[in-house]
Amino acid sequence: MKECILVADDDREIVKAIAIMLEKEGYSVLKAYDGMQALELLVQQQNVHLVIIDVMMPRLDGLSAVMRIREKRNIPIIVLSAKGEETDKVLGLSMGADDYVAKPYNPAELTARVKSHLRRYTCLGGIDASIEDRIVNGRLSYHTDGRTLYADGEPVRLTATETKIIDLLMRNPGRIFPAEEIYERVWEEPGFASENTVMVHIRRIREKIELNPKEPEYLKVVWGIGYKMEKMEK
């Protein structure tokens, strides 16, 4: 079965060009031309595996659409925008996007990012594989087979990217990972200038697992070095 990708942009020529590129790679493509149409297609088509969405669109902008998608789905989302400023990238990631590609996009780069995110979404294994079925750390319980995290017995809704970060940190409690290493392991590409991207995803995970995200017990920053999962006493 072909993996299905939803492409949403109010510029029909851009949608057409991306669709042709993805179809050549063997994907099926759904097309939307505003944020509301994108949401409607996601409701109608439950088999969508990834979303590429523009920021500036009529009826509902891309970032608002990303927030709405995240309420229901954890599929990878790549934001496509003419704005290349770092602050815009951080905002997109904060809203729930997994990645950000600035226009004019490089077709080969966009294709590579699509493949990378689909690999993470469909197969979350491969990092420091453990024979344990469950890793317990204080209030957190991570089930390695299903790649599911529980906090106080309740399932935590994570995106594919967040799951891969949790997978790495829960399997290595107490170990400090530089942001560059987290990026290289999770995004599977060089971690140059990756600090803000990793920081935003760490912040989103904290909001889901910590009792007080501003004073985290588990997901801690070691200033000047990186991030670690605090190892709790049993």
mmCIF file of C-alpha atoms in Angstrom:
data_model
loop_
_atom_site.group_PDB
_atom_site.id
_atom_site.type_symbol
_atom_site.label_atom_id
_atom_site.label_comp_id
_atom_site.label_asym_id
_atom_site.label_seq_id
_atom_site.Cartn_x
_atom_site.Cartn_y
_atom_site.Cartn_z
ATOM 1 C CA MET A 1 0.000 0.000 0.000
ATOM 2 C CA LYS A 2 1.356 3.432 -0.966
ATOM 3 C CA GLU A 3 2.094 5.909 1.789
ATOM 4 C CA CYS A 4 -0.205 8.923 1.464
ATOM 5 C CA ILE A 5 0.966 12.526 1.816
ATOM 6 C CA LEU A 6 -1.264 15.587 2.126
ATOM 7 C CA VAL A 7 0.153 18.740 0.489
ATOM 8 C CA ALA A 8 -1.537 22.024 1.427
ATOM 9 C CA ASP A 9 -0.615 25.383 -0.151
ATOM 10 C CA ASP A 10 -2.706 28.156 -1.672
ATOM 11 C CA ASP A 11 -0.255 28.309 -4.600
ATOM 12 C CA ARG A 12 -1.601 25.607 -6.903
ATOM 13 C CA GLU A 13 1.620 25.484 -8.935
ATOM 14 C CA ILE A 14 3.616 24.641 -5.806
ATOM 15 C CA VAL A 15 1.135 21.912 -4.858
ATOM 16 C CA LYS A 16 1.326 20.512 -8.372
ATOM 17 C CA ALA A 17 5.146 20.532 -8.415
ATOM 18 C CA ILE A 18 5.439 18.842 -5.003
ATOM 19 C CA ALA A 19 2.783 16.275 -5.959
ATOM 20 C CA ILE A 20 4.644 15.347 -9.161
ATOM 21 C CA MET A 21 7.898 15.018 -7.217
ATOM 22 C CA LEU A 22 6.342 12.802 -4.526
ATOM 23 C CA GLU A 23 4.410 10.650 -6.972
ATOM 24 C CA LYS A 24 7.677 9.921 -8.799
ATOM 25 C CA GLU A 25 8.959 8.592 -5.472
ATOM 26 C CA GLY A 26 5.989 6.230 -5.241
ATOM 27 C CA TYR A 27 3.765 8.143 -2.802
ATOM 28 C CA SER A 28 0.086 8.944 -3.267
ATOM 29 C CA VAL A 29 -0.784 12.621 -2.795
ATOM 30 C CA LEU A 30 -3.837 14.505 -1.543
ATOM 31 C CA LYS A 31 -4.051 18.205 -2.450
ATOM 32 C CA ALA A 32 -5.487 21.069 -0.410
ATOM 33 C CA TYR A 33 -5.439 24.791 -1.093
ATOM 34 C CA ASP A 34 -6.305 26.238 2.312
ATOM 35 C CA GLY A 35 -6.132 25.205 5.961
ATOM 36 C CA MET A 36 -9.788 24.218 6.302
ATOM 37 C CA GLN A 37 -9.667 21.994 3.228
ATOM 38 C CA ALA A 38 -6.578 20.304 4.665
ATOM 39 C CA LEU A 39 -8.408 19.529 7.928
ATOM 40 C CA GLU A 40 -11.453 18.258 6.036
ATOM 41 C CA LEU A 41 -9.309 15.880 3.963
ATOM 42 C CA LEU A 42 -7.635 14.544 7.105
ATOM 43 C CA VAL A 43 -11.037 13.730 8.575
ATOM 44 C CA GLN A 44 -12.155 12.034 5.353
ATOM 45 C CA GLN A 45 -8.878 10.184 4.740
ATOM 46 C CA GLN A 46 -7.575 8.444 7.849
ATOM 47 C CA ASN A 47 -4.697 6.815 5.959
ATOM 48 C CA VAL A 48 -2.638 10.022 5.568
ATOM 49 C CA HIS A 49 0.930 9.364 6.746
ATOM 50 C CA LEU A 50 2.495 12.842 6.505
ATOM 51 C CA VAL A 51 1.453 16.471 5.950
ATOM 52 C CA ILE A 52 3.340 19.222 4.080
ATOM 53 C CA ILE A 53 1.639 22.522 4.826
ATOM 54 C CA ASP A 54 2.248 26.172 3.969
ATOM 55 C CA VAL A 55 2.024 28.874 6.650
ATOM 56 C CA MET A 56 0.187 31.648 4.806
ATOM 57 C CA MET A 57 -3.147 30.300 3.518
ATOM 58 C CA PRO A 58 -6.745 31.584 3.331
ATOM 59 C CA ARG A 59 -9.631 30.481 5.581
ATOM 60 C CA LEU A 60 -7.238 28.943 8.126
ATOM 61 C CA ASP A 61 -3.491 29.584 8.243
ATOM 62 C CA GLY A 62 -1.019 26.721 8.317
ATOM 63 C CA LEU A 63 0.118 27.106 11.932
ATOM 64 C CA SER A 64 -3.467 27.134 13.214
ATOM 65 C CA ALA A 65 -4.126 24.042 11.098
ATOM 66 C CA VAL A 66 -1.065 22.350 12.624
ATOM 67 C CA MET A 67 -2.451 22.956 16.127
ATOM 68 C CA ARG A 68 -5.809 21.487 15.109
ATOM 69 C CA ILE A 69 -4.161 18.441 13.518
ATOM 70 C CA ARG A 70 -2.125 17.813 16.676
ATOM 71 C CA GLU A 71 -5.306 17.598 18.738
ATOM 72 C CA LYS A 72 -6.248 14.426 16.846
ATOM 73 C CA ARG A 73 -3.230 12.998 15.009
ATOM 74 C CA ASN A 74 0.474 12.384 15.661
ATOM 75 C CA ILE A 75 1.512 12.072 11.998
ATOM 76 C CA PRO A 76 4.652 13.959 10.871
ATOM 77 C CA ILE A 77 4.067 17.559 9.763
ATOM 78 C CA ILE A 78 6.500 19.577 7.642
ATOM 79 C CA VAL A 79 5.804 23.313 7.543
ATOM 80 C CA LEU A 80 6.628 25.016 4.244
ATOM 81 C CA SER A 81 7.045 28.780 4.322
ATOM 82 C CA ALA A 82 8.666 31.688 2.538
ATOM 83 C CA LYS A 83 9.770 32.971 5.920
ATOM 84 C CA GLY A 84 13.231 31.682 6.716
ATOM 85 C CA GLU A 85 13.848 33.481 10.000
ATOM 86 C CA GLU A 86 14.844 31.354 12.997
ATOM 87 C CA THR A 87 11.987 32.804 15.072
ATOM 88 C CA ASP A 88 9.443 31.636 12.494
ATOM 89 C CA LYS A 89 10.977 28.168 12.516
ATOM 90 C CA VAL A 90 10.775 27.962 16.312
ATOM 91 C CA LEU A 91 7.153 29.162 16.226
ATOM 92 C CA GLY A 92 6.227 26.461 13.714
ATOM 93 C CA LEU A 93 7.875 23.751 15.798
ATOM 94 C CA SER A 94 6.220 25.088 18.954
ATOM 95 C CA MET A 95 2.808 24.749 17.328
ATOM 96 C CA GLY A 96 3.446 21.033 16.798
ATOM 97 C CA ALA A 97 5.289 20.735 13.499
ATOM 98 C CA ASP A 98 8.093 18.189 13.188
ATOM 99 C CA ASP A 99 10.133 20.090 10.625
ATOM 100 C CA TYR A 100 10.359 23.382 8.753
ATOM 101 C CA VAL A 101 11.480 23.932 5.165
ATOM 102 C CA ALA A 102 11.925 27.450 3.801
ATOM 103 C CA LYS A 103 10.869 28.483 0.310
ATOM 104 C CA PRO A 104 12.246 28.360 -2.284
ATOM 105 C CA TYR A 105 12.648 24.723 -1.277
ATOM 106 C CA ASN A 106 15.220 22.350 -2.678
ATOM 107 C CA PRO A 107 13.275 19.381 -4.169
ATOM 108 C CA ALA A 108 15.954 16.854 -3.193
ATOM 109 C CA GLU A 109 16.062 18.193 0.387
ATOM 110 C CA LEU A 110 12.280 18.138 0.760
ATOM 111 C CA THR A 111 12.134 14.575 -0.578
ATOM 112 C CA ALA A 112 14.887 13.487 1.826
ATOM 113 C CA ARG A 113 13.051 15.045 4.775
ATOM 114 C CA VAL A 114 9.804 13.340 3.781
ATOM 115 C CA LYS A 115 11.540 9.958 3.641
ATOM 116 C CA SER A 116 13.284 10.559 6.964
ATOM 117 C CA HIS A 117 10.069 11.501 8.787
ATOM 118 C CA LEU A 118 8.156 8.578 7.304
ATOM 119 C CA ARG A 119 10.903 6.201 8.468
ATOM 120 C CA ARG A 120 10.547 7.545 12.012
ATOM 121 C CA TYR A 121 6.768 7.393 11.885
ATOM 122 C CA THR A 122 6.474 3.857 10.531
ATOM 123 C CA CYS A 123 9.463 2.317 12.309
ATOM 124 C CA LEU A 124 10.485 3.885 15.609
ATOM 125 C CA GLY A 125 13.031 1.222 16.535
ATOM 126 C CA GLY A 126 16.751 0.992 16.014
ATOM 127 C CA ILE A 127 18.212 3.220 18.748
ATOM 128 C CA ASP A 128 20.190 1.349 21.367
ATOM 129 C CA ALA A 129 17.782 -1.576 21.230
ATOM 130 C CA SER A 130 16.991 -3.080 24.595
ATOM 131 C CA ILE A 131 15.686 -6.526 25.428
ATOM 132 C CA GLU A 132 13.409 -4.997 28.065
ATOM 133 C CA ASP A 133 9.730 -4.726 27.244
ATOM 134 C CA ARG A 134 9.202 -1.939 29.757
ATOM 135 C CA ILE A 135 11.437 0.745 31.248
ATOM 136 C CA VAL A 136 10.185 2.274 34.492
ATOM 137 C CA ASN A 137 11.605 5.523 35.816
ATOM 138 C CA GLY A 138 9.636 7.057 38.676
ATOM 139 C CA ARG A 139 6.239 8.206 37.376
ATOM 140 C CA LEU A 140 7.186 7.279 33.816
ATOM 141 C CA SER A 141 6.803 3.890 32.172
ATOM 142 C CA TYR A 142 8.015 3.339 28.612
ATOM 143 C CA HIS A 143 6.842 0.255 26.717
ATOM 144 C CA THR A 144 9.585 -0.428 24.181
ATOM 145 C CA ASP A 145 7.656 -2.859 21.964
ATOM 146 C CA GLY A 146 4.816 -0.450 21.242
ATOM 147 C CA ARG A 147 6.938 2.693 21.708
ATOM 148 C CA THR A 148 4.340 4.058 24.142
ATOM 149 C CA LEU A 149 4.983 6.248 27.172
ATOM 150 C CA TYR A 150 2.834 6.398 30.301
ATOM 151 C CA ALA A 151 2.925 9.018 33.054
ATOM 152 C CA ASP A 152 1.179 8.059 36.295
ATOM 153 C CA GLY A 153 -0.398 5.174 34.396
ATOM 154 C CA GLU A 154 -1.950 7.405 31.738
ATOM 155 C CA PRO A 155 -0.782 7.207 28.084
ATOM 156 C CA VAL A 156 1.137 10.261 26.866
ATOM 157 C CA ARG A 157 0.237 11.437 23.379
ATOM 158 C CA LEU A 158 3.530 11.955 21.545
ATOM 159 C CA THR A 159 4.385 12.724 17.938
ATOM 160 C CA ALA A 160 6.711 10.372 16.072
ATOM 161 C CA THR A 161 9.642 12.744 16.605
ATOM 162 C CA GLU A 162 8.901 13.164 20.317
ATOM 163 C CA THR A 163 8.628 9.387 20.653
ATOM 164 C CA LYS A 164 12.073 8.911 19.147
ATOM 165 C CA ILE A 165 13.557 11.444 21.585
ATOM 166 C CA ILE A 166 11.860 9.687 24.519
ATOM 167 C CA ASP A 167 13.050 6.325 23.188
ATOM 168 C CA LEU A 168 16.634 7.564 23.209
ATOM 169 C CA LEU A 169 16.507 9.201 26.647
ATOM 170 C CA MET A 170 14.467 6.530 28.472
ATOM 171 C CA ARG A 171 16.852 3.811 27.288
ATOM 172 C CA ASN A 172 19.800 5.846 28.583
ATOM 173 C CA PRO A 173 18.735 7.394 31.926
ATOM 174 C CA GLY A 174 21.316 9.703 33.451
ATOM 175 C CA ARG A 175 23.347 10.027 30.257
ATOM 176 C CA ILE A 176 23.784 13.555 28.921
ATOM 177 C CA PHE A 177 23.189 13.954 25.188
ATOM 178 C CA PRO A 178 24.363 17.112 23.389
ATOM 179 C CA ALA A 179 21.642 18.686 21.233
ATOM 180 C CA GLU A 180 23.685 17.867 18.129
ATOM 181 C CA GLU A 181 23.764 14.165 18.985
ATOM 182 C CA ILE A 182 20.027 14.057 19.716
ATOM 183 C CA TYR A 183 19.368 15.718 16.366
ATOM 184 C CA GLU A 184 21.673 13.367 14.462
ATOM 185 C CA ARG A 185 20.147 10.255 16.065
ATOM 186 C CA VAL A 186 16.531 11.348 15.771
ATOM 187 C CA TRP A 187 16.480 13.335 12.522
ATOM 188 C CA GLU A 188 19.182 11.138 10.942
ATOM 189 C CA GLU A 189 21.072 14.054 9.419
ATOM 190 C CA PRO A 190 23.967 16.322 10.500
ATOM 191 C CA GLY A 191 23.166 18.335 13.632
ATOM 192 C CA PHE A 192 24.556 21.687 12.507
ATOM 193 C CA ALA A 193 22.687 24.613 14.158
ATOM 194 C CA SER A 194 20.200 22.174 15.706
ATOM 195 C CA GLU A 195 19.943 23.631 19.234
ATOM 196 C CA ASN A 196 16.643 25.502 18.752
ATOM 197 C CA THR A 197 14.938 22.592 17.007
ATOM 198 C CA VAL A 198 15.847 20.155 19.780
ATOM 199 C CA MET A 199 14.994 22.704 22.493
ATOM 200 C CA VAL A 200 11.465 23.199 21.165
ATOM 201 C CA HIS A 201 10.776 19.449 21.053
ATOM 202 C CA ILE A 202 12.178 18.984 24.574
ATOM 203 C CA ARG A 203 9.900 21.767 25.805
ATOM 204 C CA ARG A 204 6.875 20.121 24.199
ATOM 205 C CA ILE A 205 7.693 16.775 25.823
ATOM 206 C CA ARG A 206 8.104 18.458 29.223
ATOM 207 C CA GLU A 207 4.638 19.964 28.903
ATOM 208 C CA LYS A 208 3.260 16.446 28.471
ATOM 209 C CA ILE A 209 5.175 14.545 31.185
ATOM 210 C CA GLU A 210 6.211 16.974 33.920
ATOM 211 C CA LEU A 211 3.994 17.999 36.829
ATOM 212 C CA ASN A 212 5.601 21.447 36.582
ATOM 213 C CA PRO A 213 7.251 21.952 33.165
ATOM 214 C CA LYS A 214 9.048 25.074 34.420
ATOM 215 C CA GLU A 215 10.771 23.007 37.111
ATOM 216 C CA PRO A 216 11.209 19.617 35.419
ATOM 217 C CA GLU A 217 12.018 16.517 37.440
ATOM 218 C CA TYR A 218 12.736 14.233 34.516
ATOM 219 C CA LEU A 219 13.775 15.955 31.299
ATOM 220 C CA LYS A 220 16.620 18.205 32.402
ATOM 221 C CA VAL A 221 19.059 20.522 30.679
ATOM 222 C CA VAL A 222 22.708 20.384 31.681
ATOM 223 C CA TRP A 223 23.819 23.886 30.766
ATOM 224 C CA GLY A 224 26.536 24.034 28.175
ATOM 225 C CA ILE A 225 26.393 20.271 27.551
ATOM 226 C CA GLY A 226 22.960 18.979 26.623
ATOM 227 C CA TYR A 227 19.893 17.118 27.895
ATOM 228 C CA LYS A 228 19.303 14.043 30.015
ATOM 229 C CA MET A 229 16.542 11.906 31.478
ATOM 230 C CA GLU A 230 17.008 12.101 35.245
ATOM 231 C CA LYS A 231 17.307 8.655 36.789
ATOM 232 C CA MET A 232 14.830 8.389 39.644
ATOM 233 C CA GLU A 233 15.258 6.303 42.763
ATOM 234 C CA LYS A 234 13.162 3.170 42.790
#
